[in-house]
Amino acid sequence: MAKLGAHSVLRVAAYRIGLKTGLHPVQRLKARPIDGKFFAPAANSQAGATGEAARSLHYFGWREVPVTGQAPDWFANPFTGATAQPAMRPWWTIPDFAEATGDIKILWEPSRFQWCLDLALAARTDGDAAETLERWLQDWHAKNPAYQGPNWKCGQEASLRVMHLAMATLLISGGTEPSPALRASLFNHLQRIAPTMGYAVGQDNNHGTSEAAALFIGGSWLAQAGVAEANRWQRMGRRWLENRVSRLIAPDGSFSQYSLNYHRMVLDTLCMVEIWRGRLGLPEFSAAYLARARAATRWLREMIDPASGDGPNVGANDGAHIFDIGRTPYRDFRPTVQTAAILFENARAYPGDGAWNRRAEALRLALPDTVLAPAASAQFDDGGFSVVRSGAAMAMLRYPRFRYRPSQCDALHVDLWLGGDNLLGDAGTYSYNSGEEWLAYFGGTASHNTIQFDGRDQMPRIGRFLLGEWLKSDDVAFDPDGAQAGYTDGQGASHKRSIALHADRLVVTDTISGFAGSAVLRWRLRKGEWRSDGPHGVTDGAHRLTVAADAAAGPLALGAGWRSLLYLNKEETPVVSCELTGPAVITTIYSWA
């Protein structure tokens, strides 16, 4: 509780007590009626111009669901084939995790309005797209009356709708004047977000940044239309954005959630805020805010592979992919990096033409002449990440620097990449609501390229999103060719790891002691036909991994595990392990030439 922080704990407690007692102001809101059209047709839009408007929903970057009727079924679960009961009752009476509903994120995904962006872009010239956009928006609001049902349960979900509506407005015409229907919808959304801002802030994660961004964007939007409450919402949003960016993004760019995908989400949020601020000619944010935005941009740029746009599947990954224009691949992070570099560094991260330019081109952002230097070795000590590069190879060492709550037992995990190919990778997340077994598996020590002591996790799980006995690093060192770090856990087991990256191999040295029975070293390999190559090695014919120890160690065991690169999607992957029964120094060599 002390590590979570008194202010955070009190904010969350006050929110929950308020809802339980019925005294929270969010329970007394009165919605404005929605009447009329949301968007006027674009000047160049022609009815039935192409008939190629998007008519499908995308879930978590991999599941495409055609829309066969006039509008989507907002409560359908394409993963089970069932349709959830709309549960049109006050949102605070609906449980977070209910067996009948399943993973509520499935219901939330199409209601984030991500589809607005592609339809709005097409609506510039395609009257069919404009009609589809209008029909879907009208249907959503009719089927999801304000403050009723699961799609009003989370302030962040309401916030994403506000941000996507704002970007859709810019995509259609470049103007910012909201129609009466849009004004009413925005008002209802901001009314929902503002009273629970304290709860969002108390979580110290992307809920606070998303909801502050929506208040700023929506508030400034409605202020132009003369809505009385709008200036207060705009000021609240700006104040909390400044606060959240200063607190949750460290000076080196690390974000509080220690996750590649959540890092993308917060950076996309800041990009939408900056685009909107610039379009309305509003005052700039502080120099400190902009410095953290630039640092966050660099963090993501240094972490990903420039050829594929992919990067380590580190930290929690809930399938979020906001601000996507053109349906770029879920695991391509370059569009976010490019947009952020343009906005916060007045430079391009990547030269030439490619999908990474779609957002800028669609929103008519100028592409600067300056191109940033290629990604290089870097340490992000505030968050506990060392990135080492050698030619086309990149290795990342993850070590514990927990100012905020960790979500996975991934201390001293190593990711290895070669030209966009993930040679040694993280298992991922899979789902937040698929049972204790999968939650424990994907978040546990055994799903990472590290060492597990005595069959237990590095930190005990005490809640769905909370671990105890947070680890602390020692012996941290870094140079462009290698890195090291260590820790001692709550039961006295000690692990120190160093990595050295060469043009043709990665060398990992582990020193372990202090455990009671056994230690298991695991390496999660790329997919392929791996086979034994002697008692201490495995190979797939092109790559080879060997393990040597100075003390008693069992032979390498080649088996199978699971990995999840996309939310609610998992596949088998080869895993090699080695068991040790006493203190040891272990050397692992992964070679590819």
Coordinates of C-alpha atoms in Angstrom, one line a residue, residues 28-288:
R28 CA -26.8 11.8 -10.7
L29 CA -26.0 12.9 -14.3
K30 CA -28.7 14.0 -16.7
A31 CA -27.9 13.3 -20.3
R32 CA -28.7 15.6 -23.2
P33 CA -30.8 14.2 -26.1
I34 CA -29.1 13.4 -29.4
D35 CA -31.0 15.0 -32.3
G36 CA -29.9 15.4 -35.9
K37 CA -26.8 14.4 -37.9
F38 CA -23.3 14.1 -36.5
F39 CA -21.4 15.2 -39.6
A40 CA -22.3 17.3 -42.6
P41 CA -21.2 15.8 -45.9
A42 CA -17.8 16.8 -47.1
A43 CA -17.7 19.3 -50.0
N44 CA -16.3 16.8 -52.5
S45 CA -18.4 13.8 -51.2
Q46 CA -20.6 12.1 -53.9
A47 CA -23.3 9.7 -53.0
G48 CA -22.3 6.1 -53.9
A49 CA -19.0 7.4 -55.3
T50 CA -17.0 4.2 -54.8
G51 CA -19.0 1.9 -52.5
E52 CA -15.7 0.8 -50.9
A53 CA -16.2 2.1 -47.4
A54 CA -15.0 -0.1 -44.6
R55 CA -17.8 -2.5 -43.5
S56 CA -16.1 -4.6 -40.9
L57 CA -14.9 -4.3 -37.3
H58 CA -11.4 -5.2 -36.2
Y59 CA -10.8 -6.8 -32.8
F60 CA -7.3 -6.5 -31.2
G61 CA -5.5 -6.2 -34.5
W62 CA -6.2 -9.7 -35.8
R63 CA -9.9 -10.6 -35.9
E64 CA -12.0 -9.1 -38.7
V65 CA -15.7 -9.3 -38.4
P66 CA -17.9 -8.3 -41.4
V67 CA -20.9 -6.1 -40.7
T68 CA -23.7 -7.5 -42.7
G69 CA -26.5 -5.3 -41.5
Q70 CA -27.1 -1.6 -41.4
A71 CA -24.9 -1.2 -38.4
P72 CA -22.8 -3.5 -36.1
D73 CA -24.2 -5.6 -33.3
W74 CA -22.5 -3.6 -30.5
F75 CA -23.0 -6.5 -28.0
A76 CA -21.9 -9.5 -30.1
N77 CA -18.9 -11.6 -29.1
P78 CA -17.3 -12.9 -32.3
F79 CA -15.0 -15.1 -30.3
T80 CA -17.8 -17.2 -28.9
G81 CA -20.6 -16.5 -31.4
A82 CA -22.8 -15.3 -28.6
T83 CA -24.5 -12.0 -28.1
A84 CA -24.2 -10.5 -24.6
Q85 CA -27.3 -9.1 -22.9
P86 CA -27.2 -5.3 -23.4
A87 CA -27.8 -4.9 -19.6
M88 CA -29.3 -1.5 -20.1
R89 CA -29.0 -0.5 -16.5
P90 CA -26.8 2.1 -14.8
W91 CA -23.2 1.3 -15.6
W92 CA -22.0 1.2 -12.0
T93 CA -24.3 -1.8 -11.3
I94 CA -22.5 -3.9 -13.9
P95 CA -19.6 -6.0 -12.6
D96 CA -16.1 -5.6 -14.0
F97 CA -15.6 -9.3 -14.6
A98 CA -18.7 -11.4 -15.0
E99 CA -18.7 -14.9 -16.3
A100 CA -21.9 -14.3 -18.4
T101 CA -20.3 -11.3 -20.1
G102 CA -16.9 -12.8 -20.6
D103 CA -14.0 -10.5 -21.3
I104 CA -15.7 -7.1 -21.3
K105 CA -12.9 -5.7 -23.5
I106 CA -14.6 -7.6 -26.4
L107 CA -17.7 -5.5 -25.9
W108 CA -15.7 -2.3 -25.6
E109 CA -13.5 -2.8 -28.6
P110 CA -15.9 -1.7 -31.4
S111 CA -17.3 1.1 -29.1
R112 CA -14.0 2.9 -29.0
F113 CA -14.9 4.4 -32.4
Q114 CA -11.6 3.4 -34.1
W115 CA -13.7 2.7 -37.2
C116 CA -14.6 6.4 -37.4
L117 CA -11.2 7.3 -38.6
D118 CA -11.2 5.2 -41.8
L119 CA -14.8 6.0 -42.6
A120 CA -14.2 9.7 -42.0
L121 CA -11.1 9.7 -44.3
A122 CA -13.1 7.9 -47.0
A123 CA -16.0 10.3 -46.5
R124 CA -14.0 13.2 -48.0
T125 CA -15.0 11.9 -51.4
D126 CA -17.1 8.8 -50.9
G127 CA -20.8 9.5 -50.1
D128 CA -21.3 5.8 -49.2
A129 CA -18.6 6.1 -46.5
A130 CA -20.3 9.3 -45.1
E131 CA -23.6 7.5 -44.9
T132 CA -22.1 4.5 -43.2
L133 CA -20.4 6.7 -40.7
E134 CA -23.6 8.6 -39.9
R135 CA -25.7 5.4 -39.7
W136 CA -23.2 3.7 -37.3
L137 CA -23.0 6.7 -35.0
Q138 CA -26.8 7.1 -34.9
D139 CA -27.2 3.4 -34.2
W140 CA -24.5 3.3 -31.5
H141 CA -26.1 6.2 -29.6
A142 CA -29.6 4.6 -29.9
K143 CA -28.4 1.3 -28.6
N144 CA -26.1 2.7 -25.9
P145 CA -28.1 5.5 -24.1
A146 CA -25.9 7.7 -22.0
Y147 CA -24.8 6.2 -18.7
Q148 CA -26.6 2.9 -19.3
G149 CA -24.9 -0.4 -20.1
P150 CA -21.3 -1.8 -20.3
N151 CA -20.0 0.8 -22.8
W152 CA -20.4 3.6 -20.3
K153 CA -18.7 1.7 -17.4
C154 CA -15.1 2.9 -18.0
G155 CA -14.1 6.6 -18.2
Q156 CA -11.2 5.7 -20.5
E157 CA -13.5 4.0 -23.0
A158 CA -15.6 7.2 -23.1
S159 CA -12.4 9.2 -23.6
L160 CA -11.3 7.2 -26.5
R161 CA -14.6 7.9 -28.2
V162 CA -14.1 11.6 -27.7
M163 CA -10.6 11.6 -29.1
H164 CA -11.6 9.5 -32.2
L165 CA -14.5 11.7 -32.9
A166 CA -12.2 14.7 -32.8
M167 CA -9.7 13.1 -35.2
A168 CA -12.6 12.0 -37.5
T169 CA -13.8 15.6 -37.6
L170 CA -10.4 16.8 -38.8
L171 CA -10.2 14.0 -41.3
I172 CA -13.5 14.8 -42.9
S173 CA -13.1 18.5 -43.5
G174 CA -10.3 19.9 -41.4
G175 CA -12.9 22.0 -39.6
T176 CA -13.8 21.9 -35.9
E177 CA -17.3 23.2 -35.6
P178 CA -19.4 20.5 -34.0
S179 CA -23.0 19.8 -35.1
P180 CA -25.8 19.9 -32.4
A181 CA -25.8 16.1 -32.3
L182 CA -22.1 16.0 -31.8
R183 CA -22.2 18.7 -29.2
A184 CA -24.8 16.7 -27.2
S185 CA -22.7 13.5 -27.5
L186 CA -19.5 15.3 -26.4
F187 CA -21.3 16.9 -23.5
N188 CA -22.7 13.5 -22.3
H189 CA -19.2 12.0 -22.6
L190 CA -17.4 14.7 -20.7
Q191 CA -20.0 14.7 -18.0
R192 CA -19.2 11.0 -17.5
I193 CA -15.4 11.5 -17.5
A194 CA -15.0 14.5 -15.3
P195 CA -16.5 13.2 -12.0
T196 CA -14.3 10.1 -12.0
M197 CA -11.1 11.8 -12.9
G198 CA -9.8 11.1 -9.4
Y199 CA -10.2 7.4 -9.9
A200 CA -8.3 7.5 -13.2
V201 CA -5.5 9.5 -11.6
G202 CA -5.3 7.1 -8.6
Q203 CA -4.5 4.2 -11.0
D204 CA -1.2 5.9 -12.2
N205 CA -1.6 4.5 -15.7
N206 CA -3.0 5.4 -19.1
H207 CA -6.5 5.9 -17.7
G208 CA -5.4 9.3 -16.3
T209 CA -3.7 10.4 -19.5
S210 CA -6.6 9.3 -21.7
E211 CA -9.3 10.9 -19.6
A212 CA -7.3 14.1 -19.2
A213 CA -6.8 14.2 -23.0
A214 CA -10.5 13.8 -23.6
L215 CA -11.4 16.6 -21.2
F216 CA -8.9 18.9 -22.9
I217 CA -9.9 18.1 -26.4
G218 CA -13.7 17.9 -25.8
G219 CA -13.7 20.9 -23.5
S220 CA -11.8 23.1 -25.9
W221 CA -14.2 21.8 -28.7
L222 CA -17.3 22.7 -26.8
A223 CA -15.9 26.0 -25.6
Q224 CA -15.9 27.1 -29.2
A225 CA -19.6 26.3 -29.3
G226 CA -20.3 28.4 -26.2
V227 CA -21.1 25.5 -23.8
A228 CA -20.9 26.8 -20.3
E229 CA -19.1 23.9 -18.6
A230 CA -16.6 23.5 -21.4
N231 CA -13.9 25.9 -20.2
R232 CA -13.8 24.2 -16.8
W233 CA -13.4 20.8 -18.5
Q234 CA -10.7 22.2 -20.8
R235 CA -8.8 23.6 -17.8
M236 CA -9.1 20.4 -15.9
G237 CA -7.9 18.4 -18.8
R238 CA -4.8 20.6 -19.4
R239 CA -3.9 20.6 -15.7
W240 CA -4.2 16.8 -15.4
L241 CA -2.3 16.2 -18.7
E242 CA 0.6 18.3 -17.4
N243 CA 0.4 16.4 -14.1
R244 CA 0.2 12.9 -15.5
V245 CA 2.9 13.4 -18.1
S246 CA 5.3 14.8 -15.5
R247 CA 4.5 12.0 -13.0
L248 CA 4.1 8.9 -15.3
I249 CA 6.7 9.6 -18.0
A250 CA 10.2 9.5 -16.5
P251 CA 12.9 11.9 -17.7
D252 CA 14.3 9.1 -19.9
G253 CA 10.9 8.5 -21.5
S254 CA 9.9 5.3 -19.6
F255 CA 6.2 5.1 -18.9
S256 CA 4.7 3.9 -15.7
Q257 CA 3.2 0.7 -17.1
Y258 CA 6.5 -0.8 -18.3
S259 CA 4.8 -2.0 -21.5
L260 CA 5.6 -1.5 -25.2
N261 CA 1.9 -1.5 -26.2
Y262 CA 0.8 0.8 -23.3
H263 CA 3.7 3.1 -24.2
R264 CA 2.3 3.3 -27.7
M265 CA -1.1 4.1 -26.3
V266 CA 0.1 7.0 -24.2
L267 CA 2.2 8.4 -27.0
D268 CA -0.7 8.2 -29.5
T269 CA -2.8 10.0 -26.9
L270 CA -0.3 12.9 -26.7
C271 CA -0.1 13.0 -30.5
M272 CA -3.9 13.5 -30.8
V273 CA -3.8 16.2 -28.1
E274 CA -1.0 18.1 -29.9
I275 CA -2.7 17.8 -33.3
W276 CA -5.9 19.2 -31.8
R277 CA -4.1 21.9 -29.8
G278 CA -2.3 23.1 -33.0
R279 CA -5.5 23.0 -35.1
L280 CA -7.4 25.2 -32.6
G281 CA -4.4 27.5 -32.1
L282 CA -4.4 26.9 -28.3
P283 CA -1.5 27.8 -26.1
E284 CA 1.4 25.3 -26.0
F285 CA 1.9 22.9 -23.1
S286 CA 4.9 23.6 -20.8
A287 CA 8.5 23.0 -21.8
A288 CA 8.7 20.2 -19.2

